[in-house]
CSV table of C-alpha atoms in Angstrom, one decimal:
chain,number,residue,atom,x,y,z
A,1,MET,CA,0.1,0.2,0.2
A,2,SER,CA,1.6,3.5,-0.9
A,3,ASN,CA,2.1,6.0,2.0
A,4,LYS,CA,-0.2,8.4,0.0
A,5,LYS,CA,-3.0,5.5,0.5
A,6,PHE,CA,-2.2,4.7,3.9
A,7,ASP,CA,-2.3,8.2,4.9
A,8,THR,CA,-5.9,8.9,3.1
A,9,LEU,CA,-7.0,6.0,4.9
A,10,THR,CA,-5.6,7.0,8.3
A,11,ARG,CA,-7.1,10.4,8.1
A,12,SER,CA,-10.2,9.1,6.5
A,13,VAL,CA,-10.6,6.8,9.8
A,14,MET,CA,-10.3,9.2,12.0
A,15,ASN,CA,-13.0,11.6,10.3
A,16,VAL,CA,-15.4,8.7,10.2
A,17,MET,CA,-15.1,8.6,14.1
A,18,TRP,CA,-15.1,12.3,15.0
A,19,ASP,CA,-18.4,12.2,12.7
A,20,ILE,CA,-19.7,9.2,14.6
A,21,ALA,CA,-19.0,11.7,17.9
A,22,GLN,CA,-19.3,8.0,20.1
A,23,ASP,CA,-17.8,4.8,20.8
A,24,CYS,CA,-18.0,2.8,17.8
A,25,CYS,CA,-17.0,-0.8,16.3
A,26,ILE,CA,-15.7,-1.7,13.0
A,27,HIS,CA,-18.6,-2.6,11.1
A,28,GLU,CA,-20.1,1.1,12.2
A,29,ILE,CA,-17.1,2.3,10.8
A,30,ILE,CA,-16.9,0.7,7.8
A,31,ALA,CA,-20.8,1.5,7.1
A,32,ARG,CA,-20.2,5.2,7.0
A,33,TYR,CA,-17.6,4.2,3.2
A,34,PRO,CA,-19.3,4.5,-0.1
A,35,GLU,CA,-18.7,1.3,-1.9
A,36,PRO,CA,-16.4,-0.3,-2.5
A,37,LYS,CA,-16.1,-0.6,0.9
A,38,PRO,CA,-13.0,-1.2,2.8
A,39,ALA,CA,-12.2,-4.6,4.2
A,40,TYR,CA,-13.0,-5.5,7.8
A,41,THR,CA,-9.1,-6.5,8.5
A,42,THR,CA,-8.0,-3.1,6.5
A,43,ILE,CA,-9.8,-0.6,9.0
A,44,SER,CA,-8.9,-3.1,12.1
A,45,THR,CA,-5.3,-2.9,11.5
A,46,PHE,CA,-5.4,1.0,10.9
A,47,LEU,CA,-7.4,1.2,14.1
A,48,LYS,CA,-4.8,-0.9,15.5
A,49,ILE,CA,-2.5,1.8,13.8
A,50,LEU,CA,-4.0,4.5,15.3
A,51,PHE,CA,-4.0,3.4,19.0
A,52,ASN,CA,-0.3,2.4,18.5
A,53,LYS,CA,0.2,6.2,17.8
A,54,GLY,CA,-2.1,7.1,20.9
A,55,PHE,CA,-4.6,8.7,18.6
A,56,VAL,CA,-7.5,5.8,19.6
A,57,ASN,CA,-8.4,4.0,22.2
A,58,TYR,CA,-11.3,1.6,22.8
A,59,ARG,CA,-13.0,-0.6,25.5
A,60,LYS,CA,-14.4,-4.2,25.5
A,61,SER,CA,-18.0,-4.3,24.3
A,62,SER,CA,-20.2,-7.0,23.4
A,63,GLY,CA,-18.2,-10.6,22.9
A,64,LYS,CA,-15.0,-9.8,21.2
A,65,THR,CA,-16.3,-6.5,20.0
A,66,HIS,CA,-14.2,-3.4,20.7
A,67,ALA,CA,-15.8,0.3,20.7
A,68,TYR,CA,-13.2,2.9,19.0
A,69,TYR,CA,-13.2,6.6,20.3
A,70,PRO,CA,-10.5,9.0,19.3
A,71,LEU,CA,-8.4,10.4,22.1
A,72,ILE,CA,-7.6,13.7,20.0
A,73,SER,CA,-9.8,16.1,18.6
A,74,ARG,CA,-10.0,16.9,14.6
A,75,GLU,CA,-7.9,20.1,15.7
A,76,GLU,CA,-5.2,18.5,17.3
A,77,TYR,CA,-4.9,15.7,14.7
A,78,THR,CA,-4.7,18.3,12.1
A,79,ASN,CA,-2.1,20.3,13.8
A,80,HIS,CA,-0.2,17.0,14.2
A,81,VAL,CA,-0.6,16.3,10.6
A,82,MET,CA,0.6,19.8,9.2
A,83,LYS,CA,3.4,20.1,11.7
A,84,ASP,CA,4.7,16.8,10.2
A,85,VAL,CA,3.9,18.2,6.8
A,86,LYS,CA,6.0,21.5,7.6
A,87,ASP,CA,8.6,19.8,9.3
A,88,SER,CA,9.2,17.0,6.4
A,89,PHE,CA,8.4,19.2,3.0
A,90,PHE,CA,9.3,22.9,4.2
A,91,GLY,CA,12.0,22.3,6.5
A,92,GLY,CA,10.1,23.3,9.4
A,93,SER,CA,9.7,26.9,7.8
A,94,GLY,CA,5.9,27.8,8.3
A,95,SER,CA,6.3,30.7,5.4
A,96,SER,CA,7.8,28.6,2.8
A,97,MET,CA,4.5,25.8,3.7
A,98,VAL,CA,2.4,28.9,3.3
A,99,LYS,CA,4.3,30.6,0.0
A,100,PHE,CA,3.9,27.2,-1.5
A,101,PHE,CA,0.2,27.0,-1.1
A,102,VAL,CA,-0.4,30.3,-2.0
A,103,GLU,CA,1.4,29.4,-5.4
A,104,LYS,CA,0.5,26.1,-6.3
A,105,GLU,CA,-3.4,26.0,-5.2
A,106,LYS,CA,-4.4,29.4,-7.2
A,107,MET,CA,-5.9,30.9,-4.0
A,108,SER,CA,-8.6,33.1,-5.0
A,109,GLU,CA,-8.5,37.2,-4.7
A,110,SER,CA,-10.7,36.8,-1.6
A,111,GLU,CA,-8.9,33.7,0.0
A,112,VAL,CA,-5.2,35.9,-0.6
A,113,LYS,CA,-7.5,39.1,1.4
A,114,GLU,CA,-8.7,36.1,4.3
A,115,LEU,CA,-4.9,34.9,4.5
A,116,LEU,CA,-3.4,38.9,4.9
A,117,GLU,CA,-6.2,39.3,7.2
A,118,ILE,CA,-5.0,36.7,9.5
A,119,ILE,CA,-1.2,37.7,9.1
A,120,GLN,CA,-2.3,41.4,10.0
A,121,LYS,CA,-3.8,40.1,13.0
A,122,GLN,CA,-1.2,38.4,14.3
A,123,GLN,CA,1.2,41.1,14.1
A,124,ARG,CA,-0.7,43.3,16.1
A,125,PRO,CA,0.5,43.5,19.7
């Protein structure tokens, strides 16, 4: 499995869990996916990885079933991912990362204006 597909599915599993907003079993997670749905074993593997990374936890449910829940918020996870992107691809430089998105994403005039307003707010004492 490519890293891109791995990262996409990892984020996808987390997003489904945040959307469900309560403890959920693997079957409930799979039910949220469009066709073709991922295999039970695929979701189970990703949940184990997320558990080992400290992003999710579980409790015993009925029988052998586990009920999974996120340990971090969507915002905390986004911060973690974006920091990793900044460090891995932009040498830890926030300005290089923003420059990349401004240049490569062809931001609209209103998006650029919004970004400038955010920057100006950060510079005020």
